[in-house]
Short mmCIF file of C-alpha atoms in Angstrom, two decimals:
data_model
loop_
_atom_site.label_atom_id
_atom_site.label_comp_id
_atom_site.label_asym_id
_atom_site.label_seq_id
_atom_site.Cartn_x
_atom_site.Cartn_y
_atom_site.Cartn_z
CA ASN A 1 -17.46 -9.39 -4.87
CA ALA A 2 -16.96 -5.68 -4.13
CA GLY A 3 -13.98 -5.80 -1.72
CA VAL A 4 -13.04 -2.21 -0.81
CA THR A 5 -15.04 0.58 -2.42
CA GLN A 6 -14.14 4.25 -2.28
CA THR A 7 -16.41 7.14 -3.16
CA PRO A 8 -16.02 9.50 -4.88
CA LYS A 9 -13.34 8.58 -7.43
CA PHE A 10 -12.54 12.17 -8.38
CA ARG A 11 -13.20 15.52 -6.75
CA VAL A 12 -12.13 19.12 -7.18
CA LEU A 13 -12.43 21.38 -4.15
CA LYS A 14 -11.84 25.05 -3.58
CA THR A 15 -9.54 26.05 -0.74
CA GLY A 16 -11.50 26.14 2.50
CA GLN A 17 -14.25 23.77 1.41
CA SER A 18 -14.98 20.58 3.29
CA MET A 19 -15.69 17.07 2.11
CA THR A 20 -15.93 13.47 3.27
CA LEU A 21 -14.44 10.45 1.56
CA LEU A 22 -16.21 7.17 2.15
CA CYS A 23 -14.59 3.75 2.33
CA ALA A 24 -16.71 0.61 2.53
CA GLN A 25 -15.51 -2.99 2.82
CA ASP A 26 -17.55 -6.17 2.72
CA MET A 27 -14.93 -8.62 4.00
CA ASN A 28 -15.63 -8.21 7.74
CA HIS A 29 -12.12 -6.84 8.29
CA GLU A 30 -11.27 -5.43 11.69
CA TYR A 31 -8.58 -3.02 10.56
CA MET A 32 -9.02 -0.11 8.17
CA TYR A 33 -6.56 2.52 6.97
CA TRP A 34 -6.46 5.79 5.04
CA TYR A 35 -3.32 6.61 3.06
CA ARG A 36 -2.32 9.41 0.76
CA GLN A 37 -0.03 8.87 -2.20
CA ASP A 38 2.16 11.64 -3.55
CA PRO A 39 4.87 11.37 -6.25
CA GLY A 40 8.13 10.03 -4.84
CA MET A 41 6.68 9.69 -1.32
CA GLY A 42 5.13 6.25 -1.43
CA LEU A 43 2.04 5.77 0.71
CA ARG A 44 1.79 7.69 3.94
CA LEU A 45 -0.65 6.70 6.64
CA ILE A 46 -3.14 9.38 7.66
CA HIS A 47 -5.36 7.58 10.19
CA TYR A 48 -6.27 4.02 10.98
CA SER A 49 -8.81 2.01 12.95
CA VAL A 50 -8.47 -1.32 14.72
CA GLY A 51 -12.19 -1.83 15.15
CA GLU A 52 -15.63 -0.26 15.19
CA GLY A 53 -15.65 2.93 17.26
CA THR A 54 -11.85 3.26 17.40
CA THR A 55 -9.50 5.52 15.46
CA ALA A 56 -5.85 6.50 15.76
CA LYS A 57 -3.43 8.92 14.13
CA GLY A 58 -0.92 7.84 11.55
CA GLU A 59 2.11 9.57 10.10
CA VAL A 60 0.37 12.61 8.54
CA PRO A 61 -2.93 13.24 10.39
CA ASP A 62 -3.00 17.05 10.41
CA GLY A 63 -5.97 18.54 8.57
CA TYR A 64 -7.93 15.28 8.54
CA ASN A 65 -10.49 13.62 10.78
CA VAL A 66 -11.94 10.12 10.65
CA SER A 67 -14.82 8.13 12.03
CA ARG A 68 -15.70 4.47 12.16
CA LEU A 69 -19.23 4.19 13.41
CA LYS A 70 -19.84 0.90 11.60
CA LYS A 71 -17.36 -1.91 11.14
CA GLN A 72 -17.67 -1.86 7.36
CA ASN A 73 -17.24 1.91 6.87
CA PHE A 74 -14.32 4.27 7.46
CA LEU A 75 -14.85 7.96 6.69
CA LEU A 76 -12.11 10.51 6.04
CA GLY A 77 -13.02 14.17 6.47
CA LEU A 78 -11.33 17.35 5.36
CA GLU A 79 -12.78 20.25 7.33
CA SER A 80 -11.02 23.07 5.46
CA ALA A 81 -9.23 21.87 2.35
CA ALA A 82 -5.80 23.24 1.45
CA PRO A 83 -3.80 22.89 -1.79
CA SER A 84 -1.29 20.74 0.12
CA GLN A 85 -4.03 18.13 0.42
CA THR A 86 -4.09 17.60 -3.33
CA SER A 87 -3.27 13.91 -3.57
CA VAL A 88 -4.56 10.45 -4.34
CA TYR A 89 -6.21 8.88 -1.32
CA PHE A 90 -6.38 5.14 -0.76
CA CYS A 91 -8.39 3.20 1.74
CA ALA A 92 -7.33 -0.29 2.80
CA SER A 93 -8.63 -2.98 5.11
CA SER A 94 -7.29 -6.21 6.54
CA PHE A 95 -7.53 -8.96 9.05
CA ARG A 96 -4.59 -8.93 11.41
CA THR A 97 -4.18 -12.51 12.41
CA GLY A 98 -2.08 -15.35 11.11
CA ARG A 99 -1.86 -15.90 7.41
CA LEU A 100 -4.66 -13.43 6.65
CA ARG A 101 -2.62 -10.32 7.35
CA GLU A 102 -2.59 -8.72 3.92
CA ALA A 103 -4.22 -5.40 3.03
CA PHE A 104 -6.90 -4.96 0.38
CA PHE A 105 -7.01 -1.57 -1.30
CA GLY A 106 -9.71 0.51 -2.90
CA GLN A 107 -9.24 2.08 -6.32
CA GLY A 108 -8.36 5.48 -4.92
CA THR A 109 -9.84 8.99 -4.84
CA ARG A 110 -8.05 11.68 -6.81
CA LEU A 111 -8.55 14.99 -4.99
CA THR A 112 -7.49 18.35 -6.34
CA VAL A 113 -7.69 21.46 -4.16
CA VAL A 114 -7.53 24.74 -6.07
CA ALA B 1 10.31 1.29 14.74
CA GLN B 2 10.61 -0.48 11.43
CA SER B 3 11.58 1.13 8.14
CA VAL B 4 11.73 0.04 4.52
CA THR B 5 14.20 1.19 1.89
CA GLN B 6 13.64 0.59 -1.80
CA LEU B 7 16.99 1.36 -3.29
CA ASP B 8 15.87 2.28 -6.79
CA SER B 9 13.15 4.77 -7.57
CA GLN B 10 13.05 3.74 -11.23
CA VAL B 11 14.22 0.61 -13.07
CA PRO B 12 14.11 0.63 -16.88
CA VAL B 13 14.57 -2.72 -18.65
CA PHE B 14 13.94 -4.23 -22.04
CA GLU B 15 11.27 -6.83 -22.58
CA GLU B 16 12.39 -10.42 -21.86
CA ALA B 17 15.32 -9.22 -19.73
CA PRO B 18 15.66 -10.24 -16.07
CA VAL B 19 14.97 -7.70 -13.36
CA GLU B 20 15.60 -7.29 -9.64
CA LEU B 21 13.87 -4.70 -7.47
CA ARG B 22 15.70 -4.22 -4.21
CA CYS B 23 14.18 -3.88 -0.77
CA ASN B 24 15.88 -3.65 2.62
CA TYR B 25 14.16 -3.30 5.95
CA SER B 26 15.14 -2.56 9.50
CA SER B 27 13.43 -4.15 12.44
CA SER B 28 14.58 -5.68 15.67
CA VAL B 29 11.73 -8.19 15.81
CA SER B 30 10.15 -10.75 13.56
CA VAL B 31 8.57 -9.31 10.44
CA TYR B 32 6.10 -10.15 7.74
CA LEU B 33 7.08 -8.94 4.27
CA PHE B 34 4.98 -8.11 1.24
CA TRP B 35 5.31 -6.84 -2.30
CA TYR B 36 2.38 -4.92 -3.74
CA VAL B 37 1.96 -3.83 -7.37
CA GLN B 38 0.13 -0.76 -8.63
CA TYR B 39 -0.73 -0.62 -12.32
CA PRO B 40 -1.34 2.84 -13.83
CA ASN B 41 -4.41 4.57 -12.40
CA GLN B 42 -5.32 1.62 -10.21
CA GLY B 43 -5.18 0.67 -6.55
CA LEU B 44 -2.57 -1.57 -5.02
CA GLN B 45 -2.83 -5.34 -5.12
CA LEU B 46 -0.83 -8.00 -3.38
CA LEU B 47 1.89 -9.61 -5.47
CA LEU B 48 3.43 -11.97 -2.91
CA LYS B 49 4.08 -12.30 0.79
CA TYR B 50 6.42 -13.90 3.29
CA LEU B 51 4.87 -14.85 6.61
CA SER B 52 6.94 -17.83 7.73
CA GLY B 53 8.42 -21.07 6.45
CA SER B 54 10.22 -21.21 3.11
CA THR B 55 12.26 -18.09 2.49
CA LEU B 56 11.54 -18.15 -1.25
CA VAL B 57 8.04 -17.07 -2.21
CA GLU B 58 6.50 -16.91 -5.66
CA SER B 59 3.64 -15.14 -7.36
CA ILE B 60 1.33 -16.53 -10.02
CA ASN B 61 2.79 -14.29 -12.74
CA GLY B 62 6.44 -15.34 -12.46
CA PHE B 63 7.81 -12.99 -9.79
CA GLU B 64 9.66 -14.34 -6.80
CA ALA B 65 11.21 -12.86 -3.67
CA GLU B 66 13.62 -14.26 -1.14
CA PHE B 67 13.60 -13.38 2.53
CA ASN B 68 17.18 -12.97 3.72
CA LYS B 69 17.20 -12.43 7.46
CA SER B 70 20.95 -11.88 7.80
CA GLN B 71 20.95 -9.15 5.16
CA THR B 72 17.46 -7.88 6.13
CA SER B 73 16.43 -7.94 2.50
CA PHE B 74 13.42 -9.04 0.48
CA HIS B 75 14.40 -8.43 -3.16
CA LEU B 76 11.88 -9.05 -5.94
CA ARG B 77 13.02 -10.83 -9.09
CA LYS B 78 11.66 -11.96 -12.42
CA PRO B 79 13.75 -13.87 -14.99
CA SER B 80 11.98 -12.41 -18.03
CA VAL B 81 9.74 -9.35 -17.92
CA HIS B 82 6.82 -8.41 -20.17
CA ILE B 83 5.51 -5.04 -21.24
CA SER B 84 2.51 -5.68 -18.99
CA ASP B 85 4.78 -5.74 -15.92
CA THR B 86 5.22 -1.98 -16.23
CA ALA B 87 3.94 -0.70 -12.87
CA GLU B 88 4.89 0.72 -9.48
CA TYR B 89 6.09 -1.86 -6.96
CA PHE B 90 5.97 -1.36 -3.21
CA CYS B 91 7.82 -3.31 -0.57
CA VAL B 92 6.01 -3.45 2.77
CA VAL B 93 7.12 -4.60 6.22
CA ASP B 94 4.70 -5.54 8.93
CA VAL B 95 5.88 -6.21 12.45
CA GLY B 96 4.10 -8.75 14.58
CA GLY B 97 2.04 -6.94 17.18
CA SER B 98 1.99 -3.66 15.26
CA TYR B 99 -1.16 -2.30 13.68
CA ILE B 100 0.65 -0.44 10.96
CA PRO B 101 2.33 -1.84 7.84
CA THR B 102 5.21 0.36 6.67
CA PHE B 103 5.56 1.08 2.96
CA GLY B 104 8.69 1.76 0.97
CA ARG B 105 8.63 4.70 -1.42
CA GLY B 106 8.08 2.49 -4.42
CA THR B 107 10.05 1.45 -7.51
CA SER B 108 8.76 2.25 -10.93
CA LEU B 109 9.46 -0.65 -13.30
CA ILE B 110 9.44 0.48 -16.91
CA VAL B 111 9.60 -2.27 -19.52
CA HIS B 112 10.62 -1.16 -23.01
CA PRO B 113 9.89 -3.16 -26.17
#
């Protein structure tokens, strides 16, 4: 019972490098989210998706891009990493109807940009 | 737009003492309310939720929260905490019709022996 799986779990990047974080869920959820967590800031929404082929901007989208080509996968891309993007990234997914509207989270990706 | 305020960034308590973590929200429409817990170096997991019906909701590990519509609050309580309850706790509000749950900034519960 995998739930929400994020890869990689840790990564160190040099400023200007690019990378893609992968989120995969096996619960047939329609909605998927990418958050970043920084000390004292809680979780801030980067981008989200309400279904396959759709994406939308969240609270802090600058410097990130996303794609959802398959319902079970939600990719987060950093085209040119900056030290300000050092953070812990969490992916989440959920149904959005009735009593099923709770989010399931991955274990996080700790990214350091040097 | 909705917002969530967790009034305490850190709550230190001794083991077996009661604790209350405060959460207030603002929204002009009906809301769904959640508490999530994050243990050190882990992801978030659902602790309890209010969707409708009884205003008092309970978790399997002894926490409870009460939805108070007039005070727009959803405080989390436990009558006797354990060392293992040390974690970050997030209050979340979700507005019907919105795609985006809104997180509070979190409260760090630190349980001392």
